[in-house]
Amino acid sequence: MNKTVEDLANRWLKQTPDALSKLESRVLQSAVDRTTIAKDTNKAVAFHQTYGDRVADTIARIGGSWSFILTFIAFLILWTFGNVWLLSRSAFDPYPFIFLNLVLSMIAALQAPVIMMSQNRQTERDRIDAAHDYEVNLKAEIEIMALHEKLDELRHSEIIGMRDEIVRLAEQVRRIDEKLSARQSP
């Protein structure tokens, strides 16, 4: 049974081939060709990442971790403790810690845009994953509909076969009944 994209679009998606999106056409073509559509989107995204993208993702991964937060809290405690109690008179950044505020502002000024770049890339990756998930789900749905159609055809052919068998058996019973009636008549 040769099927075309047009047949499948009309039968299962209730659309004309012209109304299909590229994604839907690709899914239907893969159903016709009996090929898989699943792919590892992470490999495709990783292949197109630049060195700056990888650095930004690493900074975002580290900057958004509990180990970074706890390490930075420890650094702040050491800074304040060192400048208030240990170095008291010869402190390089006495209270109110103006140099510390400058360092924190510079870190925040650099870290925030880098994290936002990473988040934008993650959002784009999520869009790609969602489109791929839709593609795979549509293909699975089409394959399930094809299986239902095949099962319906099998059931229909079995019913036709059973009907023919019943007709044949009814004919045999009628002939046997005629023979029995003919023997009992004289």
N, CA, C and O atoms as a DFTB+ gen file, in Angstrom:
744 C
 N C O
     1  1       0.854      -1.168       0.000
     2  2       0.000       0.000       0.000
     3  2       0.904       1.237       0.000
     4  3       1.501       1.576       1.021
     5  1       0.998       1.904      -1.152
     6  2       1.828       3.099      -1.275
     7  2       1.016       4.319      -0.870
     8  3      -0.059       4.585      -1.409
     9  1       1.553       5.040       0.081
    10  2       0.883       6.251       0.547
    11  2       1.772       7.431       0.223
    12  3       2.994       7.307       0.142
    13  1       1.145       8.571       0.038
    14  2       1.890       9.793      -0.235
    15  2       1.627      10.781       0.889
    16  3       0.732      10.594       1.712
    17  1       2.423      11.827       0.903
    18  2       2.241      12.887       1.902
    19  2       0.846      13.483       1.763
    20  3       0.198      13.806       2.759
    21  1       0.391      13.626       0.530
    22  2      -0.944      14.191       0.285
    23  2      -2.034      13.308       0.897
    24  3      -2.960      13.808       1.535
    25  1      -1.916      11.984       0.695
    26  2      -2.888      11.051       1.275
    27  2      -2.914      11.167       2.798
    28  3      -3.980      11.266       3.406
    29  1      -1.728      11.154       3.403
    30  2      -1.648      11.214       4.861
    31  2      -2.147      12.547       5.393
    32  3      -2.815      12.585       6.426
    33  1      -1.838      13.635       4.713
    34  2      -2.297      14.963       5.150
    35  2      -3.821      15.029       5.121
    36  3      -4.446      15.542       6.049
    37  1      -4.410      14.510       4.056
    38  2      -5.876      14.523       3.957
    39  2      -6.522      13.606       4.979
    40  3      -7.511      13.974       5.612
    41  1      -5.962      12.406       5.142
    42  2      -6.573      11.403       6.004
    43  2      -6.402      11.712       7.488
    44  3      -7.370      11.664       8.247
    45  1      -5.183      12.029       7.905
    46  2      -4.914      12.117       9.339
    47  2      -4.873      13.532       9.890
    48  3      -5.227      13.754      11.048
    49  1      -4.449      14.486       9.085
    50  2      -4.377      15.863       9.590
    51  2      -5.535      16.718       9.087
    52  3      -5.697      17.866       9.501
    53  1      -6.335      16.151       8.193
    54  2      -7.496      16.852       7.618
    55  2      -7.082      18.195       7.026
    56  3      -7.761      19.206       7.207
    57  1      -5.941      18.186       6.305
    58  2      -5.423      19.396       5.669
    59  2      -4.955      19.055       4.261
    60  3      -4.662      17.905       3.935
    61  1      -4.897      20.095       3.443
    62  2      -4.299      19.909       2.127
    63  2      -2.785      20.044       2.278
    64  3      -2.309      20.686       3.214
    65  1      -2.040      19.450       1.372
    66  2      -0.575      19.551       1.486
    67  2      -0.069      20.998       1.477
    68  3       0.962      21.295       2.080
    69  1      -0.788      21.894       0.799
    70  2      -0.371      23.302       0.762
    71  2      -0.518      23.976       2.122
    72  3       0.205      24.925       2.425
    73  1      -1.444      23.492       2.939
    74  2      -1.694      24.111       4.242
    75  2      -0.747      23.600       5.332
    76  3      -0.758      24.107       6.453
    77  1       0.067      22.600       5.004
    78  2       0.970      22.027       6.000
    79  2       2.174      22.929       6.232
    80  3       2.665      23.587       5.315
    81  1       2.635      22.945       7.475
    82  2       3.889      23.643       7.770
    83  2       5.048      22.764       7.307
    84  3       4.857      21.586       7.003
    85  1       6.249      23.338       7.255
    86  2       7.424      22.548       6.866
    87  2       7.613      21.382       7.814
    88  3       7.942      20.271       7.399
    89  1       7.401      21.649       9.096
    90  2       7.566      20.611      10.112
    91  2       6.588      19.461       9.864
    92  3       6.981      18.294       9.888
    93  1       5.317      19.789       9.626
    94  2       4.310      18.751       9.391
    95  2       4.611      17.972       8.111
    96  3       4.436      16.754       8.065
    97  1       5.058      18.671       7.083
    98  2       5.428      17.977       5.840
    99  2       6.591      17.019       6.072
   100  3       6.597      15.900       5.560
   101  1       7.578      17.469       6.849
   102  2       8.734      16.621       7.149
   103  2       8.297      15.382       7.940
   104  3       8.780      14.278       7.691
   105  1       7.389      15.574       8.884
   106  2       6.898      14.439       9.680
   107  2       6.137      13.457       8.798
   108  3       6.341      12.247       8.900
   109  1       5.266      13.962       7.940
   110  2       4.504      13.074       7.061
   111  2       5.424      12.355       6.078
   112  3       5.221      11.177       5.786
   113  1       6.436      13.060       5.565
   114  2       7.385      12.427       4.654
   115  2       8.146      11.309       5.367
   116  3       8.418      10.263       4.779
   117  1       8.489      11.538       6.645
   118  2       9.188      10.485       7.392
   119  2       8.263       9.292       7.633
   120  3       8.722       8.152       7.697
   121  1       6.963       9.554       7.765
   122  2       6.012       8.445       7.921
   123  2       5.905       7.654       6.620
   124  3       5.829       6.425       6.643
   125  1       5.900       8.354       5.486
   126  2       5.841       7.683       4.186
   127  2       7.111       6.868       3.960
   128  3       7.054       5.724       3.510
   129  1       8.263       7.473       4.279
   130  2       9.552       6.812       4.068
   131  2       9.880       5.787       5.140
   132  3      10.832       5.019       5.004
   133  1       9.088       5.776       6.210
   134  2       9.319       4.896       7.362
   135  2      10.710       5.120       7.955
   136  3      11.465       4.175       8.185
   137  1      11.031       6.401       8.198
   138  2      12.301       6.767       8.829
   139  2      12.022       7.412      10.180
   140  3      10.919       7.890      10.444
   141  1      13.035       7.413      11.020
   142  2      12.874       8.033      12.331
   143  2      13.020       9.540      12.206
   144  3      13.587      10.055      11.242
   145  1      12.494      10.230      13.204
   146  2      12.554      11.684      13.198
   147  2      13.253      12.201      14.448
   148  3      13.632      13.370      14.511
   149  1      13.423      11.345      15.429
   150  2      14.068      11.748      16.677
   151  2      15.546      12.027      16.432
   152  3      16.211      11.330      15.666
   153  1      16.039      13.059      17.098
   154  2      17.456      13.402      16.991
   155  2      17.896      14.038      18.306
   156  3      17.073      14.487      19.104
   157  1      19.187      14.067      18.510
   158  2      19.756      14.662      19.718
   159  2      19.979      16.143      19.458
   160  3      20.956      16.526      18.814
   161  1      19.066      16.981      19.962
   162  2      19.174      18.422      19.721
   163  2      20.358      19.027      20.458
   164  3      20.863      20.075      20.056
   165  1      20.804      18.394      21.516
   166  2      21.953      18.919      22.262
   167  2      23.214      18.920      21.407
   168  3      24.024      19.842      21.501
   169  1      23.388      17.897      20.576
   170  2      24.563      17.845      19.709
   171  2      24.543      18.992      18.702
   172  3      25.570      19.621      18.444
   173  1      23.378      19.256      18.141
   174  2      23.269      20.336      17.154
   175  2      23.551      21.689      17.799
   176  3      24.237      22.525      17.211
   177  1      23.030      21.906      18.995
   178  2      23.258      23.173      19.692
   179  2      24.723      23.295      20.084
   180  3      25.317      24.361      19.923
   181  1      25.308      22.235      20.589
   182  2      26.708      22.270      21.015
   183  2      27.634      22.518      19.830
   184  3      28.670      23.164      19.982
   185  1      27.277      22.018      18.661
   186  2      28.107      22.190      17.476
   187  2      28.195      23.661      17.062
   188  3      29.224      24.109      16.555
   189  1      27.109      24.407      17.281
   190  2      27.056      25.801      16.855
   191  2      27.495      26.791      17.934
   192  3      27.502      27.996      17.684
   193  1      27.858      26.320      19.119
   194  2      28.277      27.222      20.186
   195  2      29.681      27.760      19.933
   196  3      30.582      27.034      19.513
   197  1      29.836      29.046      20.200
   198  2      31.161      29.657      20.087
   199  2      31.884      29.512      21.424
   200  3      31.306      29.083      22.423
   201  1      33.140      29.875      21.414
   202  2      33.918      29.833      22.658
   203  2      33.289      30.763      23.700
   204  3      33.194      30.403      24.873
   205  1      32.864      31.949      23.280
   206  2      32.215      32.891      24.203
   207  2      30.931      32.326      24.790
   208  3      30.636      32.536      25.966
   209  1      30.162      31.605      23.965
   210  2      28.931      30.970      24.454
   211  2      29.240      29.958      25.548
   212  3      28.563      29.910      26.574
   213  1      30.275      29.147      25.317
   214  2      30.637      28.130      26.305
   215  2      31.132      28.775      27.600
   216  3      30.829      28.295      28.692
   217  1      31.907      29.882      27.473
   218  2      32.391      30.587      28.668
   219  2      31.207      31.175      29.432
   220  3      31.134      31.055      30.655
   221  1      30.281      31.809      28.714
   222  2      29.106      32.400      29.369
   223  2      28.283      31.329      30.077
   224  3      27.814      31.543      31.195
   225  1      28.108      30.184      29.437
   226  2      27.345      29.094      30.066
   227  2      28.058      28.577      31.310
   228  3      27.412      28.264      32.311
   229  1      29.376      28.485      31.254
   230  2      30.143      28.023      32.422
   231  2      30.034      29.022      33.560
   232  3      29.837      28.633      34.712
   233  1      30.161      30.310      33.247
   234  2      30.033      31.343      34.290
   235  2      28.637      31.308      34.891
   236  3      28.490      31.408      36.109
   237  1      27.612      31.170      34.061
   238  2      26.231      31.105      34.565
   239  2      26.028      29.863      35.425
   240  3      25.353      29.913      36.453
   241  1      26.619      28.747      34.997
   242  2      26.468      27.504      35.759
   243  2      27.143      27.633      37.126
   244  3      26.595      27.201      38.139
   245  1      28.322      28.225      37.144
   246  2      29.050      28.391      38.418
   247  2      28.389      29.467      39.264
   248  3      28.181      29.276      40.463
   249  1      28.052      30.617      38.638
   250  2      27.461      31.730      39.386
   251  2      26.086      31.425      39.944
   252  3      25.647      32.089      40.883
   253  1      25.406      30.455      39.405
   254  2      24.079      30.097      39.887
   255  2      24.075      28.852      40.755
   256  3      23.040      28.206      40.923
   257  1      25.234      28.515      41.307
   258  2      25.302      27.295      42.118
   259  2      25.421      27.622      43.602
   260  3      25.874      28.703      43.980
   261  1      25.013      26.682      44.423
   262  2      25.119      26.863      45.872
   263  2      26.580      26.928      46.309
   264  3      26.916      27.641      47.254
   265  1      27.427      26.202      45.637
   266  2      28.840      26.241      46.022
   267  2      29.417      27.643      45.804
   268  3      30.213      28.113      46.617
   269  1      29.025      28.311      44.721
   270  2      29.483      29.686      44.507
   271  2      28.928      30.614      45.577
   272  3      29.660      31.429      46.138
   273  1      27.654      30.495      45.856
   274  2      27.024      31.368      46.861
   275  2      27.677      31.170      48.221
   276  3      28.002      32.144      48.900
   277  1      27.872      29.927      48.623
   278  2      28.476      29.662      49.937
   279  2      29.937      30.113      49.969
   280  3      30.400      30.633      50.984
   281  1      30.657      29.921      48.882
   282  2      32.045      30.379      48.804
   283  2      32.105      31.904      48.877
   284  3      32.971      32.470      49.544
   285  1      31.184      32.553      48.192
   286  2      31.176      34.015      48.203
   287  2      30.788      34.559      49.570
   288  3      31.321      35.581      50.003
   289  1      29.873      33.894      50.248
   290  2      29.528      34.303      51.622
   291  2      30.752      34.146      52.523
   292  3      31.034      35.011      53.353
   293  1      31.470      33.046      52.358
   294  2      32.696      32.844      53.143
   295  2      33.716      33.938      52.831
   296  3      34.378      34.441      53.739
   297  1      33.850      34.310      51.559
   298  2      34.764      35.389      51.175
   299  2      34.355      36.706      51.831
   300  3      35.209      37.436      52.334
   301  1      33.070      37.015      51.830
   302  2      32.595      38.256      52.455
   303  2      32.853      38.269      53.960
   304  3      33.236      39.294      54.524
   305  1      32.641      37.134      54.595
   306  2      32.893      37.036      56.036
   307  2      34.377      37.223      56.321
   308  3      34.739      37.950      57.247
   309  1      35.239      36.580      55.543
   310  2      36.687      36.741      55.713
   311  2      37.115      38.184      55.469
   312  3      37.939      38.723      56.208
   313  1      36.566      38.800      54.452
   314  2      36.905      40.193      54.134
   315  2      36.558      41.109      55.300
   316  3      37.379      41.896      55.770
   317  1      35.309      40.979      55.750
   318  2      34.891      41.875      56.847
   319  2      35.638      41.546      58.132
   320  3      36.092      42.447      58.837
   321  1      35.765      40.274      58.436
   322  2      36.480      39.878      59.660
   323  2      37.930      40.353      59.605
   324  3      38.456      40.882      60.584
   325  1      38.568      40.159      58.457
   326  2      39.961      40.567      58.304
   327  2      40.143      42.063      58.420
   328  3      41.115      42.518      59.024
   329  1      39.246      42.831      57.865
   330  2      39.394      44.285      57.887
   331  2      38.922      44.912      59.193
   332  3      39.390      45.997      59.539
   333  1      38.036      44.291      59.916
   334  2      37.534      44.868      61.162
   335  2      38.371      44.420      62.351
   336  3      38.765      45.255      63.165
   337  1      38.656      43.122      62.473
   338  2      39.306      42.641      63.690
   339  2      40.800      42.374      63.512
   340  3      41.599      42.777      64.358
   341  1      41.182      41.714      62.449
   342  2      42.580      41.340      62.311
   343  2      43.486      42.523      61.969
   344  3      44.557      42.692      62.552
   345  1      43.042      43.327      61.025
   346  2      43.895      44.414      60.570
   347  2      43.520      45.746      61.213
   348  3      44.208      46.743      60.991
   349  1      42.497      45.787      61.966
   350  2      41.886      46.950      62.596
   351  2      42.500      48.286      62.184
   352  3      41.844      49.039      61.464
   353  1      43.722      48.622      62.601
   354  2      44.264      49.956      62.312
   355  2      44.901      50.037      60.935
   356  3      44.891      51.100      60.314
   357  1      45.443      48.958      60.455
   358  2      46.095      49.001      59.140
   359  2      45.252      48.290      58.085
   360  3      45.788      47.699      57.148
   361  1      43.937      48.351      58.240
   362  2      43.018      47.696      57.301
   363  2      43.108      48.361      55.933
   364  3      43.141      49.588      55.838
   365  1      43.147      47.564      54.884
   366  2      43.226      48.134      53.542
   367  2      41.857      48.568      53.031
   368  3      41.766      49.312      52.054
   369  1      40.784      48.104      53.690
   370  2      39.419      48.525      53.336
   371  2      38.610      48.647      54.621
   372  3      37.829      47.753      54.948
   373  1      38.791      49.753      55.358
   374  2      38.092      49.890      56.637
   375  2      36.583      50.034      56.438
   376  3      36.094      50.320      55.345
   377  1      35.869      49.823      57.548
   378  2      34.423      49.983      57.533
   379  2      34.115      51.357      56.982
   380  3      34.760      52.315      57.407
   381  1      33.207      51.517      56.097
   382  2      32.089      50.808      55.506
   383  2      32.434      50.000      54.255
   384  3      31.552      49.775      53.427
   385  1      33.651      49.566      54.089
   386  2      34.063      48.647      53.026
   387  2      33.762      49.188      51.625
   388  3      33.089      48.527      50.835
   389  1      34.241      50.340      51.331
   390  2      34.015      50.979      50.031
   391  2      34.651      50.160      48.910
   392  3      34.044      49.979      47.855
   393  1      35.867      49.666      49.132
   394  2      36.526      48.861      48.095
   395  2      35.754      47.561      47.843
   396  3      35.622      47.120      46.701
   397  1      35.252      46.960      48.909
   398  2      34.444      45.746      48.761
   399  2      33.194      46.038      47.941
   400  3      32.819      45.237      47.085
   401  1      32.547      47.170      48.188
   402  2      31.365      47.552      47.410
   403  2      31.715      47.739      45.941
   404  3      30.943      47.365      45.058
   405  1      32.881      48.319      45.684
   406  2      33.321      48.489      44.304
   407  2      33.538      47.130      43.634
   408  3      33.106      46.920      42.501
   409  1      34.203      46.218      44.329
   410  2      34.451      44.874      43.782
   411  2      33.131      44.153      43.521
   412  3      32.954      43.539      42.468
   413  1      32.208      44.225      44.474
   414  2      30.911      43.563      44.299
   415  2      30.139      44.169      43.133
   416  3      29.509      43.436      42.370
   417  1      30.175      45.477      42.980
   418  2      29.476      46.134      41.869
   419  2      30.074      45.715      40.533
   420  3      29.344      45.471      39.572
   421  1      31.389      45.632      40.472
   422  2      32.036      45.223      39.225
   423  2      31.689      43.769      38.889
   424  3      31.419      43.441      37.733
   425  1      31.697      42.916      39.889
   426  2      31.331      41.503      39.644
   427  2      29.895      41.417      39.153
   428  3      29.611      40.701      38.192
   429  1      28.982      42.142      39.805
   430  2      27.576      42.123      39.397
   431  2      27.396      42.697      37.997
   432  3      26.597      42.185      37.213
   433  1      28.142      43.768      37.678
   434  2      28.024      44.400      36.362
   435  2      28.487      43.458      35.253
   436  3      27.950      43.496      34.146
   437  1      29.462      42.627      35.535
   438  2      29.948      41.685      34.525
   439  2      29.149      40.384      34.508
   440  3      28.881      39.819      33.448
   441  1      28.779      39.930      35.678
   442  2      28.127      38.624      35.781
   443  2      26.688      38.662      35.255
   444  3      26.243      37.708      34.617
   445  1      25.966      39.738      35.512
   446  2      24.553      39.809      35.117
   447  2      24.368      39.687      33.598
   448  3      23.553      38.871      33.167
   449  1      25.079      40.454      32.769
   450  2      24.865      40.278      31.318
   451  2      25.307      38.910      30.802
   452  3      24.705      38.366      29.876
   453  1      26.358      38.360      31.402
   454  2      26.817      37.036      30.972
   455  2      25.749      35.993      31.285
   456  3      25.477      35.118      30.463
   457  1      25.148      36.081      32.459
   458  2      24.079      35.147      32.836
   459  2      22.869      35.346      31.931
   460  3      22.222      34.373      31.542
   461  1      22.557      36.595      31.593
   462  2      21.426      36.850      30.696
   463  2      21.683      36.277      29.304
   464  3      20.764      35.750      28.678
   465  1      22.924      36.374      28.811
   466  2      23.255      35.766      27.515
   467  2      23.032      34.260      27.574
   468  3      22.480      33.662      26.650
   469  1      23.464      33.668      28.658
   470  2      23.300      32.223      28.818
   471  2      21.814      31.856      28.883
   472  3      21.387      30.860      28.300
   473  1      21.034      32.669      29.596
   474  2      19.600      32.397      29.692
   475  2      18.912      32.548      28.341
   476  3      18.008      31.779      28.013
   477  1      19.335      33.533      27.558
   478  2      18.760      33.700      26.214
   479  2      19.058      32.486      25.341
   480  3      18.195      32.029      24.591
   481  1      20.275      31.968      25.440
   482  2      20.613      30.767      24.682
   483  2      19.807      29.573      25.185
   484  3      19.374      28.735      24.394
   485  1      19.609      29.497      26.486
   486  2      18.815      28.398      27.051
   487  2      17.367      28.494      26.575
   488  3      16.733      27.478      26.289
   489  1      16.852      29.713      26.493
   490  2      15.489      29.906      25.991
   491  2      15.387      29.432      24.544
   492  3      14.420      28.768      24.170
   493  1      16.387      29.774      23.733
   494  2      16.398      29.331      22.338
   495  2      16.500      27.810      22.264
   496  3      15.838      27.178      21.441
   497  1      17.320      27.231      23.114
   498  2      17.449      25.767      23.161
   499  2      16.118      25.142      23.564
   500  3      15.737      24.103      23.025
   501  1      15.404      25.763      24.510
   502  2      14.096      25.248      24.923
   503  2      13.097      25.306      23.769
   504  3      12.283      24.398      23.602
   505  1      13.160      26.384      22.967
   506  2      12.282      26.473      21.798
   507  2      12.579      25.355      20.807
   508  3      11.665      24.737      20.262
   509  1      13.863      25.101      20.579
   510  2      14.260      24.027      19.663
   511  2      13.781      22.681      20.202
   512  3      13.265      21.857      19.448
   513  1      13.950      22.458      21.499
   514  2      13.494      21.206      22.116
   515  2      11.980      21.057      22.012
   516  3      11.477      19.969      21.736
   517  1      11.250      22.163      22.235
   518  2       9.784      22.104      22.156
   519  2       9.335      21.785      20.730
   520  3       8.418      20.987      20.534
   521  1       9.972      22.401      19.739
   522  2       9.623      22.117      18.341
   523  2       9.933      20.660      18.000
   524  3       9.158      20.000      17.308
   525  1      11.062      20.168      18.487
   526  2      11.434      18.773      18.230
   527  2      10.468      17.824      18.944
   528  3      10.072      16.804      18.380
   529  1      10.092      18.153      20.171
   530  2       9.118      17.328      20.894
   531  2       7.788      17.276      20.144
   532  3       7.164      16.220      20.043
   533  1       7.361      18.432      19.617
   534  2       6.126      18.460      18.837
   535  2       6.242      17.553      17.621
   536  3       5.321      16.802      17.300
   537  1       7.389      17.633      16.948
   538  2       7.634      16.824      15.759
   539  2       7.552      15.332      16.090
   540  3       6.896      14.565      15.384
   541  1       8.217      14.935      17.159
   542  2       8.224      13.522      17.562
   543  2       6.825      13.085      17.999
   544  3       6.386      11.986      17.662
   545  1       6.133      13.932      18.738
   546  2       4.778      13.589      19.187
   547  2       3.819      13.469      18.007
   548  3       2.973      12.575      17.978
   549  1       3.954      14.373      17.029
   550  2       3.100      14.300      15.842
   551  2       3.371      13.012      15.073
   552  3       2.444      12.347      14.610
   553  1       4.638      12.669      14.944
   554  2       4.988      11.421      14.247
   555  2       4.413      10.218      14.997
   556  3       3.866       9.303      14.381
   557  1       4.536      10.220      16.320
   558  2       3.994       9.107      17.113
   559  2       2.474       9.022      16.952
   560  3       1.915       7.933      16.824
   561  1       1.827      10.159      16.959
   562  2       0.374      10.179      16.789
   563  2      -0.024       9.645      15.415
   564  3      -0.986       8.885      15.300
   565  1       0.706      10.035      14.379
   566  2       0.423       9.556      13.024
   567  2       0.643       8.054      12.940
   568  3      -0.160       7.337      12.343
   569  1       1.737       7.574      13.540
   570  2       2.006       6.131      13.523
   571  2       0.925       5.359      14.278
   572  3       0.540       4.268      13.858
   573  1       0.439       5.906      15.373
   574  2      -0.643       5.250      16.126
   575  2      -1.911       5.203      15.277
   576  3      -2.606       4.188      15.251
   577  1      -2.213       6.314      14.577
   578  2      -3.388       6.310      13.695
   579  2      -3.215       5.278      12.583
   580  3      -4.178       4.616      12.196
   581  1      -1.992       5.138      12.069
   582  2      -1.741       4.140      11.019
   583  2      -1.960       2.732      11.564
   584  3      -2.542       1.880      10.893
   585  1      -1.487       2.497      12.789
   586  2      -1.705       1.182      13.406
   587  2      -3.191       0.902      13.611
   588  3      -3.651      -0.211      13.359
   589  1      -3.944       1.904      14.066
   590  2      -5.385       1.732      14.224
   591  2      -6.037       1.403      12.886
   592  3      -6.917       0.546      12.809
   593  1      -5.604       2.082      11.849
   594  2      -6.152       1.826      10.527
   595  2      -5.862       0.393      10.077
   596  3      -6.734      -0.282       9.530
   597  1      -4.639      -0.060      10.310
   598  2      -4.273      -1.430       9.936
   599  2      -5.072      -2.442      10.744
   600  3      -5.531      -3.448      10.203
   601  1      -5.241      -2.180      12.041
   602  2      -6.037      -3.084      12.865
   603  2      -7.490      -3.120      12.403
   604  3      -8.113      -4.181      12.370
   605  1      -8.027      -1.949      12.047
   606  2      -9.401      -1.903      11.541
   607  2      -9.525      -2.693      10.240
   608  3     -10.514      -3.397      10.039
   609  1      -8.542      -2.586       9.363
   610  2      -8.558      -3.351       8.111
   611  2      -8.481      -4.849       8.382
   612  3      -9.196      -5.632       7.757
   613  1      -7.609      -5.252       9.322
   614  2      -7.511      -6.667       9.678
   615  2      -8.829      -7.189      10.254
   616  3      -9.296      -8.269       9.892
   617  1      -9.414      -6.405      11.153
   618  2     -10.678      -6.817      11.759
   619  2     -11.771      -6.913      10.699
   620  3     -12.587      -7.834      10.723
   621  1     -11.784      -5.966       9.778
   622  2     -12.792      -5.984       8.714
   623  2     -12.611      -7.218       7.825
   624  3     -13.583      -7.887       7.475
   625  1     -11.353      -7.512       7.462
   626  2     -11.121      -8.690       6.608
   627  2     -11.464      -9.976       7.360
   628  3     -11.964     -10.927       6.759
   629  1     -11.201     -10.013       8.663
   630  2     -11.574     -11.195       9.451
   631  2     -13.090     -11.349       9.524
   632  3     -13.612     -12.460       9.434
   633  1     -13.784     -10.242       9.684
   634  2     -15.253     -10.293       9.736
   635  2     -15.812     -10.773       8.396
   636  3     -16.739     -11.582       8.354
   637  1     -15.236     -10.266       7.303
   638  2     -15.666     -10.715       5.968
   639  2     -15.402     -12.210       5.825
   640  3     -16.250     -12.948       5.323
   641  1     -14.215     -12.661       6.269
   642  2     -13.878     -14.087       6.193
   643  2     -14.832     -14.927       7.031
   644  3     -15.278     -15.989       6.595
   645  1     -15.149     -14.447       8.247
   646  2     -16.084     -15.197       9.102
   647  2     -17.481     -15.223       8.479
   648  3     -18.175     -16.237       8.559
   649  1     -17.896     -14.113       7.858
   650  2     -19.207     -14.082       7.198
   651  2     -19.255     -15.096       6.054
   652  3     -20.239     -15.820       5.898
   653  1     -18.190     -15.141       5.260
   654  2     -18.136     -16.105       4.154
   655  2     -18.161     -17.539       4.691
   656  3     -18.816     -18.415       4.126
   657  1     -17.432     -17.763       5.800
   658  2     -17.407     -19.093       6.419
   659  2     -18.796     -19.465       6.947
   660  3     -19.226     -20.613       6.831
   661  1     -19.482     -18.497       7.519
   662  2     -20.846     -18.754       8.024
   663  2     -21.781     -19.089       6.868
   664  3     -22.607     -19.996       6.968
   665  1     -21.644     -18.345       5.766
   666  2     -22.475     -18.628       4.585
   667  2     -22.183     -20.041       4.080
   668  3     -23.108     -20.784       3.751
   669  1     -20.903     -20.416       4.017
   670  2     -20.511     -21.750       3.563
   671  2     -21.079     -22.823       4.505
   672  3     -21.638     -23.823       4.056
   673  1     -20.925     -22.596       5.816
   674  2     -21.457     -23.566       6.787
   675  2     -22.980     -23.648       6.726
   676  3     -23.546     -24.734       6.849
   677  1     -23.643     -22.517       6.538
   678  2     -25.110     -22.510       6.425
   679  2     -25.548     -23.302       5.208
   680  3     -26.547     -24.021       5.248
   681  1     -24.790     -23.167       4.118
   682  2     -25.093     -23.936       2.904
   683  2     -24.919     -25.428       3.161
   684  3     -25.734     -26.233       2.710
   685  1     -23.845     -25.807       3.894
   686  2     -23.640     -27.224       4.216
   687  2     -24.772     -27.745       5.106
   688  3     -25.280     -28.847       4.901
   689  1     -25.152     -26.947       6.084
   690  2     -26.256     -27.359       6.973
   691  2     -27.539     -27.525       6.155
   692  3     -28.288     -28.477       6.374
   693  1     -27.802     -26.613       5.217
   694  2     -29.003     -26.707       4.375
   695  2     -28.985     -27.992       3.541
   696  3     -30.000     -28.676       3.410
   697  1     -27.787     -28.313       2.969
   698  2     -27.682     -29.540       2.169
   699  2     -27.881     -30.778       3.051
   700  3     -28.577     -31.716       2.662
   701  1     -27.271     -30.777       4.230
   702  2     -27.434     -31.917       5.151
   703  2     -28.896     -32.046       5.545
   704  3     -29.429     -33.153       5.620
   705  1     -29.544     -30.914       5.795
   706  2     -30.963     -30.920       6.168
   707  2     -31.812     -31.468       5.020
   708  3     -32.755     -32.225       5.250
   709  1     -31.478     -31.088       3.787
   710  2     -32.211     -31.596       2.621
   711  2     -32.036     -33.106       2.492
   712  3     -32.992     -33.823       2.195
   713  1     -30.800     -33.591       2.717
   714  2     -30.534     -35.037       2.625
   715  2     -31.304     -35.803       3.701
   716  3     -31.871     -36.866       3.447
   717  1     -31.308     -35.229       4.918
   718  2     -32.033     -35.872       6.015
   719  2     -33.531     -35.855       5.739
   720  3     -34.230     -36.828       6.024
   721  1     -34.013     -34.773       5.195
   722  2     -35.453     -34.686       4.888
   723  2     -35.826     -35.672       3.765
   724  3     -36.910     -36.256       3.777
   725  1     -34.925     -35.844       2.810
   726  2     -35.173     -36.748       1.691
   727  2     -35.196     -38.188       2.197
   728  3     -35.984     -38.981       1.682
   729  1     -34.391     -38.563       3.159
   730  2     -34.352     -39.911       3.711
   731  2     -35.612     -40.203       4.547
   732  3     -36.096     -41.335       4.569
   733  1     -36.106     -39.231       5.195
   734  2     -37.246     -39.446       6.073
   735  2     -38.571     -39.367       5.312
   736  3     -39.581     -39.777       5.883
   737  1     -38.650     -38.889       4.110
   738  2     -39.890     -38.717       3.362
   739  2     -40.493     -40.021       2.862
   740  3     -41.721     -40.073       2.925
   741  1     -39.864     -41.073       2.382
   742  2     -40.533     -42.220       1.739
   743  2     -41.430     -42.949       2.622
   744  3     -42.048     -43.928       2.203
